[in-house]
Amino acid sequence: MSIAKSLLSRRAFTALAGAAVFATMTPAASFAQDVTIPIIVKDTTSFYWQIVLAGARAAGKDLGVNVPELGAQSESDVNGQISILENAVAGKPAAVVISPTEFKALGKPIDEAAKSVPVIGIDSGADSKAFSSFLTTDNVQGGRIAADGLAAAIKEATGKEEGEVAIITSLPGAGSLEQRREGFLDQVKTKYPGLKVIADKYADGQATTGLNIMTDLITANPNLVGVFASNLIMAQGVGQAISENKLGDKIKVIGFDSDDKTLAFLKDGALAGLVVQDPYRMGYDGVKTALAVSKGEKVEQNVDTGANLVTKANMTEPKIDALINPKVN
């Protein structure tokens, strides 16, 4: 994947230079330069979240806003994210952008934070009604897209939409993951009666665990024809298991999100498809929306940032290429 392109083209640099000049002339722009809007992601080490941060960083540059990039080192570090949120709010920013790690646990902390600052949610929900705006993929629809993609891949390989399939979810209790699971299972049940879900597994957020679960499924279920690995980390582990066992022709796998590793698996046939979101837009528009809210402007309560199925056949199309080769620096 090409991620070496500069985030700021000559045109963008000229626009920013013009914005800087304009900022010296207008009170509103001067206000923006003094604004701090932290963004808190689930895992600063993950490529997916690095794309989100890149979008937020670009928004900060374009809007003249200070955007601290915060987050835990693992999506399973729920308490770590709560502490980061509390510390960020204590700094009295204009607003906070956050992707909650766990639906239930982040509910009350977000309620408390929203008493002091506007809170913009991205990617995953929380048990809170205090978000000023929420920007995310329709994850239930993402799960349905995955089911459609898996059924199509199985039919292409076997001539029919039938057989044993499984789903592997990275962590229990994560709002976005539960919604993807819900969408997938519902779509299979209502649209593909020939597909039988024989395993519904949860992991611990580690790719190695996804690899081990997939290896066990291969051993225990010789008739398995398809798997939905519902996030990037699980797609990495499952893809590795399929690749190592050379089962890409027999077991079709749909993953979620993309990086160099999963795209290589897609090209090699270890993965049949990837449901890809628009994390760059989430980061960029999250900060943009937060700034608008901090200035008292009206914003949309809920924004669907979209999802697309990427396959080996369509991965070079311009729209898809822009999603799988984001500008990160």
mmCIF file of C-alpha atoms in Angstrom:
data_model
loop_
_atom_site.group_PDB
_atom_site.id
_atom_site.type_symbol
_atom_site.label_atom_id
_atom_site.label_comp_id
_atom_site.label_asym_id
_atom_site.label_seq_id
_atom_site.Cartn_x
_atom_site.Cartn_y
_atom_site.Cartn_z
ATOM 1 C CA MET A 1 0.000 0.000 0.000
ATOM 2 C CA SER A 2 1.322 3.446 -0.879
ATOM 3 C CA ILE A 3 1.271 5.642 2.206
ATOM 4 C CA ALA A 4 4.302 7.742 1.413
ATOM 5 C CA LYS A 5 2.468 10.437 -0.500
ATOM 6 C CA SER A 6 2.591 13.817 1.170
ATOM 7 C CA LEU A 7 -0.666 14.760 2.877
ATOM 8 C CA LEU A 8 -0.325 18.296 1.642
ATOM 9 C CA SER A 9 -0.127 18.799 -2.102
ATOM 10 C CA ARG A 10 1.130 22.062 -3.549
ATOM 11 C CA ARG A 11 -2.490 23.134 -3.998
ATOM 12 C CA ALA A 12 -3.338 22.274 -0.392
ATOM 13 C CA PHE A 13 -0.230 24.097 0.837
ATOM 14 C CA THR A 14 -1.214 27.201 -1.105
ATOM 15 C CA ALA A 15 -4.712 27.000 0.355
ATOM 16 C CA LEU A 16 -3.319 26.705 3.860
ATOM 17 C CA ALA A 17 -0.944 29.601 3.308
ATOM 18 C CA GLY A 18 -3.886 31.675 2.150
ATOM 19 C CA ALA A 19 -5.831 30.563 5.194
ATOM 20 C CA ALA A 20 -2.970 31.657 7.424
ATOM 21 C CA VAL A 21 -3.015 35.120 5.875
ATOM 22 C CA PHE A 22 -6.776 35.242 6.196
ATOM 23 C CA ALA A 23 -6.470 34.228 9.858
ATOM 24 C CA THR A 24 -4.571 37.430 10.603
ATOM 25 C CA MET A 25 -7.421 39.436 9.152
ATOM 26 C CA THR A 26 -10.522 37.909 10.759
ATOM 27 C CA PRO A 27 -11.540 37.429 14.408
ATOM 28 C CA ALA A 28 -13.249 34.101 13.613
ATOM 29 C CA ALA A 29 -10.084 32.550 12.197
ATOM 30 C CA SER A 30 -8.093 33.919 15.107
ATOM 31 C CA PHE A 31 -10.566 32.180 17.386
ATOM 32 C CA ALA A 32 -10.017 28.905 15.538
ATOM 33 C CA GLN A 33 -6.239 29.097 15.981
ATOM 34 C CA ASP A 34 -6.665 29.251 19.745
ATOM 35 C CA VAL A 35 -8.990 26.226 19.842
ATOM 36 C CA THR A 36 -7.860 22.834 21.135
ATOM 37 C CA ILE A 37 -9.885 19.756 20.147
ATOM 38 C CA PRO A 38 -8.337 16.455 21.300
ATOM 39 C CA ILE A 39 -9.168 13.292 19.390
ATOM 40 C CA ILE A 40 -9.163 10.035 21.365
ATOM 41 C CA VAL A 41 -8.968 6.785 19.386
ATOM 42 C CA LYS A 42 -9.129 3.182 20.542
ATOM 43 C CA ASP A 43 -5.568 2.170 19.682
ATOM 44 C CA THR A 44 -2.859 4.545 18.478
ATOM 45 C CA THR A 45 -0.718 1.626 17.199
ATOM 46 C CA SER A 46 -3.299 0.288 14.705
ATOM 47 C CA PHE A 47 -3.072 1.307 11.050
ATOM 48 C CA TYR A 48 -6.822 1.913 10.938
ATOM 49 C CA TRP A 49 -6.638 4.417 13.791
ATOM 50 C CA GLN A 50 -3.546 6.019 12.290
ATOM 51 C CA ILE A 51 -5.691 6.819 9.242
ATOM 52 C CA VAL A 52 -8.331 8.361 11.539
ATOM 53 C CA LEU A 53 -5.613 10.443 13.205
ATOM 54 C CA ALA A 54 -4.240 11.509 9.821
ATOM 55 C CA GLY A 55 -7.671 12.833 8.875
ATOM 56 C CA ALA A 56 -7.955 14.690 12.174
ATOM 57 C CA ARG A 57 -4.457 16.095 11.733
ATOM 58 C CA ALA A 58 -5.318 17.398 8.274
ATOM 59 C CA ALA A 59 -8.478 19.029 9.625
ATOM 60 C CA GLY A 60 -6.443 20.708 12.335
ATOM 61 C CA LYS A 61 -4.086 22.154 9.726
ATOM 62 C CA ASP A 62 -6.870 23.235 7.397
ATOM 63 C CA LEU A 63 -8.931 24.830 10.170
ATOM 64 C CA GLY A 64 -6.096 26.248 12.264
ATOM 65 C CA VAL A 65 -7.067 24.098 15.266
ATOM 66 C CA ASN A 66 -4.765 22.373 17.758
ATOM 67 C CA VAL A 67 -5.608 18.641 17.682
ATOM 68 C CA PRO A 68 -3.826 16.505 20.315
ATOM 69 C CA GLU A 69 -3.775 12.874 19.152
ATOM 70 C CA LEU A 70 -4.626 10.628 22.095
ATOM 71 C CA GLY A 71 -5.491 6.984 22.715
ATOM 72 C CA ALA A 72 -4.528 3.764 24.455
ATOM 73 C CA GLN A 73 -2.103 1.169 23.100
ATOM 74 C CA SER A 74 -4.794 -1.491 22.720
ATOM 75 C CA GLU A 75 -8.508 -1.572 22.012
ATOM 76 C CA SER A 76 -8.929 -3.747 25.105
ATOM 77 C CA ASP A 77 -7.560 -1.029 27.430
ATOM 78 C CA VAL A 78 -10.950 0.387 28.409
ATOM 79 C CA ASN A 79 -9.804 1.918 31.704
ATOM 80 C CA GLY A 80 -6.884 3.548 29.920
ATOM 81 C CA GLN A 81 -9.221 5.299 27.507
ATOM 82 C CA ILE A 82 -11.467 6.485 30.344
ATOM 83 C CA SER A 83 -8.457 8.076 32.074
ATOM 84 C CA ILE A 84 -7.353 9.704 28.820
ATOM 85 C CA LEU A 85 -10.842 11.177 28.361
ATOM 86 C CA GLU A 86 -10.935 12.525 31.915
ATOM 87 C CA ASN A 87 -7.502 14.118 31.551
ATOM 88 C CA ALA A 88 -8.413 15.628 28.181
ATOM 89 C CA VAL A 89 -11.577 17.210 29.614
ATOM 90 C CA ALA A 90 -9.600 18.554 32.579
ATOM 91 C CA GLY A 91 -7.560 20.578 30.082
ATOM 92 C CA LYS A 92 -10.744 22.501 29.171
ATOM 93 C CA PRO A 93 -10.678 22.011 25.392
ATOM 94 C CA ALA A 94 -13.302 23.500 23.075
ATOM 95 C CA ALA A 95 -14.640 19.996 22.358
ATOM 96 C CA VAL A 96 -13.527 16.343 22.352
ATOM 97 C CA VAL A 97 -13.700 13.762 19.561
ATOM 98 C CA ILE A 98 -13.726 10.147 20.759
ATOM 99 C CA SER A 99 -14.227 6.609 19.516
ATOM 100 C CA PRO A 100 -15.372 4.660 22.590
ATOM 101 C CA THR A 101 -13.634 1.330 23.146
ATOM 102 C CA GLU A 102 -16.545 -0.322 24.922
ATOM 103 C CA PHE A 103 -20.245 0.543 24.709
ATOM 104 C CA LYS A 104 -21.309 0.139 28.348
ATOM 105 C CA ALA A 105 -18.126 1.211 30.132
ATOM 106 C CA LEU A 106 -17.742 4.523 28.279
ATOM 107 C CA GLY A 107 -21.355 5.607 28.751
ATOM 108 C CA LYS A 108 -21.074 7.362 32.111
ATOM 109 C CA PRO A 109 -17.611 8.855 31.454
ATOM 110 C CA ILE A 110 -18.959 10.430 28.253
ATOM 111 C CA ASP A 111 -22.020 11.692 30.130
ATOM 112 C CA GLU A 112 -19.686 13.353 32.650
ATOM 113 C CA ALA A 113 -17.398 14.774 29.966
ATOM 114 C CA ALA A 114 -20.352 16.284 28.111
ATOM 115 C CA LYS A 115 -21.264 18.320 31.187
ATOM 116 C CA SER A 116 -18.071 20.314 30.584
ATOM 117 C CA VAL A 117 -17.402 20.149 26.827
ATOM 118 C CA PRO A 118 -19.198 19.056 23.644
ATOM 119 C CA VAL A 119 -18.375 15.434 22.785
ATOM 120 C CA ILE A 120 -18.315 14.200 19.186
ATOM 121 C CA GLY A 121 -18.458 10.430 18.694
ATOM 122 C CA ILE A 122 -16.816 8.616 15.789
ATOM 123 C CA ASP A 123 -16.748 4.993 14.619
ATOM 124 C CA SER A 124 -18.279 3.292 17.689
ATOM 125 C CA GLY A 125 -21.128 4.202 19.999
ATOM 126 C CA ALA A 126 -21.434 4.296 23.767
ATOM 127 C CA ASP A 127 -24.262 3.988 26.276
ATOM 128 C CA SER A 128 -24.774 7.742 26.311
ATOM 129 C CA LYS A 129 -27.155 10.251 24.781
ATOM 130 C CA ALA A 130 -24.733 13.120 25.341
ATOM 131 C CA PHE A 131 -22.995 13.143 21.953
ATOM 132 C CA SER A 132 -23.382 16.457 20.149
ATOM 133 C CA SER A 133 -22.922 14.555 16.893
ATOM 134 C CA PHE A 134 -21.994 11.015 15.905
ATOM 135 C CA LEU A 135 -20.091 10.086 12.731
ATOM 136 C CA THR A 136 -19.785 6.418 11.899
ATOM 137 C CA THR A 137 -20.173 3.643 9.418
ATOM 138 C CA ASP A 138 -23.597 2.025 9.539
ATOM 139 C CA ASN A 139 -22.060 -1.087 11.064
ATOM 140 C CA VAL A 140 -25.235 -3.170 10.834
ATOM 141 C CA GLN A 141 -25.227 -2.449 7.102
ATOM 142 C CA GLY A 142 -21.508 -3.245 7.058
ATOM 143 C CA GLY A 143 -22.319 -6.688 8.437
ATOM 144 C CA ARG A 144 -24.950 -7.164 5.746
ATOM 145 C CA ILE A 145 -22.444 -6.166 3.067
ATOM 146 C CA ALA A 146 -20.054 -8.763 4.486
ATOM 147 C CA ALA A 147 -22.752 -11.465 4.320
ATOM 148 C CA ASP A 148 -23.551 -10.552 0.711
ATOM 149 C CA GLY A 149 -19.860 -10.623 -0.178
ATOM 150 C CA LEU A 150 -19.330 -13.979 1.509
ATOM 151 C CA ALA A 151 -22.348 -15.539 -0.185
ATOM 152 C CA ALA A 152 -21.157 -14.279 -3.573
ATOM 153 C CA ALA A 153 -17.644 -15.629 -3.021
ATOM 154 C CA ILE A 154 -18.972 -19.040 -1.940
ATOM 155 C CA LYS A 155 -21.277 -19.187 -4.957
ATOM 156 C CA GLU A 156 -18.420 -18.291 -7.301
ATOM 157 C CA ALA A 157 -16.341 -21.118 -5.827
ATOM 158 C CA THR A 158 -19.024 -23.807 -5.466
ATOM 159 C CA GLY A 159 -21.871 -22.755 -7.733
ATOM 160 C CA LYS A 160 -24.313 -22.341 -4.851
ATOM 161 C CA GLU A 161 -24.957 -20.210 -1.773
ATOM 162 C CA GLU A 162 -24.758 -23.120 0.629
ATOM 163 C CA GLY A 163 -22.493 -24.518 3.320
ATOM 164 C CA GLU A 164 -21.129 -24.043 6.814
ATOM 165 C CA VAL A 165 -19.885 -20.583 7.787
ATOM 166 C CA ALA A 166 -18.514 -18.909 10.896
ATOM 167 C CA ILE A 167 -18.069 -15.433 12.371
ATOM 168 C CA ILE A 168 -15.156 -14.273 14.515
ATOM 169 C CA THR A 169 -15.557 -11.073 16.524
ATOM 170 C CA SER A 170 -12.452 -9.369 17.904
ATOM 171 C CA LEU A 171 -13.812 -8.384 21.329
ATOM 172 C CA PRO A 172 -17.096 -8.738 23.215
ATOM 173 C CA GLY A 173 -19.031 -5.587 24.080
ATOM 174 C CA ALA A 174 -17.634 -3.236 21.425
ATOM 175 C CA GLY A 175 -20.571 -1.368 19.887
ATOM 176 C CA SER A 176 -19.389 -1.338 16.268
ATOM 177 C CA LEU A 177 -18.371 -5.009 16.344
ATOM 178 C CA GLU A 178 -21.660 -6.145 17.863
ATOM 179 C CA GLN A 179 -23.543 -4.219 15.179
ATOM 180 C CA ARG A 180 -21.500 -5.852 12.402
ATOM 181 C CA ARG A 181 -22.179 -9.255 13.944
ATOM 182 C CA GLU A 182 -25.897 -8.459 14.167
ATOM 183 C CA GLY A 183 -26.063 -7.330 10.542
ATOM 184 C CA PHE A 184 -24.152 -10.356 9.283
ATOM 185 C CA LEU A 185 -26.190 -12.922 11.211
ATOM 186 C CA ASP A 186 -29.497 -11.286 10.269
ATOM 187 C CA GLN A 187 -28.596 -11.123 6.576
ATOM 188 C CA VAL A 188 -27.515 -14.765 6.515
ATOM 189 C CA LYS A 189 -30.709 -15.830 8.288
ATOM 190 C CA THR A 190 -33.108 -13.862 6.088
ATOM 191 C CA LYS A 191 -31.386 -13.890 2.691
ATOM 192 C CA TYR A 192 -29.168 -16.988 2.577
ATOM 193 C CA PRO A 193 -30.997 -19.960 4.139
ATOM 194 C CA GLY A 194 -28.497 -22.323 2.556
ATOM 195 C CA LEU A 195 -25.687 -20.919 4.714
ATOM 196 C CA LYS A 196 -25.493 -22.419 8.206
ATOM 197 C CA VAL A 197 -23.607 -20.513 10.945
ATOM 198 C CA ILE A 198 -21.847 -23.311 12.836
ATOM 199 C CA ALA A 199 -19.523 -21.100 14.949
ATOM 200 C CA ASP A 200 -19.923 -17.641 16.509
ATOM 201 C CA LYS A 201 -16.613 -16.901 18.224
ATOM 202 C CA TYR A 202 -15.183 -14.026 20.276
ATOM 203 C CA ALA A 203 -11.452 -13.312 20.559
ATOM 204 C CA ASP A 204 -9.425 -11.047 22.858
ATOM 205 C CA GLY A 205 -8.420 -8.346 20.401
ATOM 206 C CA GLN A 206 -5.182 -10.062 19.339
ATOM 207 C CA ALA A 207 -4.390 -11.212 15.798
ATOM 208 C CA THR A 208 -2.680 -14.327 17.180
ATOM 209 C CA THR A 209 -5.917 -15.338 18.869
ATOM 210 C CA GLY A 210 -7.764 -14.889 15.585
ATOM 211 C CA LEU A 211 -5.154 -17.129 13.940
ATOM 212 C CA ASN A 212 -5.609 -19.780 16.640
ATOM 213 C CA ILE A 213 -9.411 -19.677 16.499
ATOM 214 C CA MET A 214 -9.328 -20.030 12.725
ATOM 215 C CA THR A 215 -6.856 -22.914 12.908
ATOM 216 C CA ASP A 216 -9.144 -24.717 15.369
ATOM 217 C CA LEU A 217 -12.166 -24.108 13.131
ATOM 218 C CA ILE A 218 -10.320 -25.596 10.157
ATOM 219 C CA THR A 219 -9.489 -28.725 12.163
ATOM 220 C CA ALA A 220 -12.923 -29.177 13.734
ATOM 221 C CA ASN A 221 -15.057 -28.285 10.696
ATOM 222 C CA PRO A 222 -13.875 -29.942 7.469
ATOM 223 C CA ASN A 223 -16.985 -28.706 5.654
ATOM 224 C CA LEU A 224 -16.410 -25.035 6.474
ATOM 225 C CA VAL A 225 -16.764 -22.854 3.368
ATOM 226 C CA GLY A 226 -16.817 -19.291 4.709
ATOM 227 C CA VAL A 227 -15.844 -16.933 7.545
ATOM 228 C CA PHE A 228 -16.554 -13.324 8.452
ATOM 229 C CA ALA A 229 -13.677 -11.769 10.419
ATOM 230 C CA SER A 230 -15.296 -8.564 11.644
ATOM 231 C CA ASN A 231 -12.352 -6.201 12.097
ATOM 232 C CA LEU A 232 -8.827 -5.569 10.822
ATOM 233 C CA ILE A 233 -7.048 -7.499 13.573
ATOM 234 C CA MET A 234 -9.190 -10.611 13.111
ATOM 235 C CA ALA A 235 -8.841 -10.369 9.325
ATOM 236 C CA GLN A 236 -5.052 -10.406 9.787
ATOM 237 C CA GLY A 237 -5.128 -13.525 11.971
ATOM 238 C CA VAL A 238 -7.710 -15.410 9.923
ATOM 239 C CA GLY A 239 -6.014 -14.474 6.662
ATOM 240 C CA GLN A 240 -2.732 -15.832 8.002
ATOM 241 C CA ALA A 241 -4.360 -19.139 8.956
ATOM 242 C CA ILE A 242 -5.924 -19.502 5.511
ATOM 243 C CA SER A 243 -2.650 -18.568 3.812
ATOM 244 C CA GLU A 244 -0.535 -20.971 5.871
ATOM 245 C CA ASN A 245 -2.933 -23.846 5.175
ATOM 246 C CA LYS A 246 -3.395 -22.884 1.505
ATOM 247 C CA LEU A 247 -7.189 -22.962 1.847
ATOM 248 C CA GLY A 248 -8.118 -19.817 -0.076
ATOM 249 C CA ASP A 249 -9.904 -21.833 -2.764
ATOM 250 C CA LYS A 250 -11.920 -23.851 -0.221
ATOM 251 C CA ILE A 251 -12.723 -21.366 2.564
ATOM 252 C CA LYS A 252 -13.821 -17.871 1.582
ATOM 253 C CA VAL A 253 -13.137 -15.094 4.094
ATOM 254 C CA ILE A 254 -14.536 -11.579 4.264
ATOM 255 C CA GLY A 255 -12.635 -9.209 6.542
ATOM 256 C CA PHE A 256 -13.292 -5.652 7.702
ATOM 257 C CA ASP A 257 -10.947 -2.690 7.085
ATOM 258 C CA SER A 258 -7.622 -2.876 5.293
ATOM 259 C CA ASP A 259 -3.868 -2.521 5.648
ATOM 260 C CA ASP A 260 -0.833 -3.770 3.742
ATOM 261 C CA LYS A 261 -1.152 -7.266 5.224
ATOM 262 C CA THR A 262 -4.845 -7.813 4.503
ATOM 263 C CA LEU A 263 -4.546 -6.309 1.024
ATOM 264 C CA ALA A 264 -1.713 -8.761 0.302
ATOM 265 C CA PHE A 265 -3.964 -11.589 1.507
ATOM 266 C CA LEU A 266 -6.700 -10.259 -0.796
ATOM 267 C CA LYS A 267 -4.372 -10.245 -3.795
ATOM 268 C CA ASP A 268 -3.123 -13.759 -2.977
ATOM 269 C CA GLY A 269 -6.623 -15.176 -2.474
ATOM 270 C CA ALA A 270 -6.375 -15.881 1.265
ATOM 271 C CA LEU A 271 -9.141 -13.292 1.703
ATOM 272 C CA ALA A 272 -12.077 -13.024 -0.691
ATOM 273 C CA GLY A 273 -13.055 -9.491 0.264
ATOM 274 C CA LEU A 274 -12.780 -6.623 2.731
ATOM 275 C CA VAL A 275 -15.547 -4.315 3.900
ATOM 276 C CA VAL A 276 -13.779 -0.958 3.967
ATOM 277 C CA GLN A 277 -14.884 2.145 5.834
ATOM 278 C CA ASP A 278 -13.701 5.741 5.427
ATOM 279 C CA PRO A 279 -11.623 6.330 8.583
ATOM 280 C CA TYR A 280 -9.870 9.378 7.113
ATOM 281 C CA ARG A 281 -13.227 11.095 6.699
ATOM 282 C CA MET A 282 -14.222 10.142 10.255
ATOM 283 C CA GLY A 283 -11.136 11.865 11.643
ATOM 284 C CA TYR A 284 -11.375 14.918 9.406
ATOM 285 C CA ASP A 285 -15.100 15.488 9.723
ATOM 286 C CA GLY A 286 -15.004 14.640 13.433
ATOM 287 C CA VAL A 287 -12.714 17.600 14.109
ATOM 288 C CA LYS A 288 -14.581 19.823 11.650
ATOM 289 C CA THR A 289 -17.883 19.016 13.367
ATOM 290 C CA ALA A 290 -16.377 19.549 16.821
ATOM 291 C CA LEU A 291 -15.188 23.017 15.819
ATOM 292 C CA ALA A 292 -18.642 23.881 14.471
ATOM 293 C CA VAL A 293 -20.315 22.727 17.691
ATOM 294 C CA SER A 294 -17.845 24.694 19.816
ATOM 295 C CA LYS A 295 -18.864 27.820 17.879
ATOM 296 C CA GLY A 296 -22.552 27.175 18.458
ATOM 297 C CA GLU A 297 -23.303 26.102 14.900
ATOM 298 C CA LYS A 298 -25.983 23.540 14.088
ATOM 299 C CA VAL A 299 -24.678 20.128 12.973
ATOM 300 C CA GLU A 300 -26.181 16.815 11.916
ATOM 301 C CA GLN A 301 -26.898 14.516 14.857
ATOM 302 C CA ASN A 302 -25.925 11.356 12.965
ATOM 303 C CA VAL A 303 -23.680 11.041 9.903
ATOM 304 C CA ASP A 304 -23.136 7.782 7.984
ATOM 305 C CA THR A 305 -19.591 7.811 6.581
ATOM 306 C CA GLY A 306 -20.165 4.774 4.332
ATOM 307 C CA ALA A 307 -18.773 1.284 3.662
ATOM 308 C CA ASN A 308 -17.770 -0.590 0.494
ATOM 309 C CA LEU A 309 -16.853 -4.171 -0.376
ATOM 310 C CA VAL A 310 -13.341 -4.432 -1.802
ATOM 311 C CA THR A 311 -12.426 -7.463 -3.890
ATOM 312 C CA LYS A 312 -9.460 -8.369 -6.045
ATOM 313 C CA ALA A 313 -11.606 -7.454 -9.050
ATOM 314 C CA ASN A 314 -12.458 -3.887 -8.000
ATOM 315 C CA MET A 315 -9.481 -2.814 -5.886
ATOM 316 C CA THR A 316 -7.965 -0.681 -8.664
ATOM 317 C CA GLU A 317 -11.128 1.358 -9.258
ATOM 318 C CA PRO A 318 -10.518 5.048 -8.352
ATOM 319 C CA LYS A 319 -13.126 5.189 -5.576
ATOM 320 C CA ILE A 320 -11.847 1.986 -3.947
ATOM 321 C CA ASP A 321 -8.182 2.881 -4.459
ATOM 322 C CA ALA A 322 -8.724 6.132 -2.536
ATOM 323 C CA LEU A 323 -10.090 4.159 0.410
ATOM 324 C CA ILE A 324 -7.398 1.468 0.559
ATOM 325 C CA ASN A 325 -4.490 3.833 -0.172
ATOM 326 C CA PRO A 326 -5.230 6.726 2.212
ATOM 327 C CA LYS A 327 -2.901 9.661 2.709
ATOM 328 C CA VAL A 328 -1.070 9.042 5.972
ATOM 329 C CA ASN A 329 1.965 10.991 7.199
#
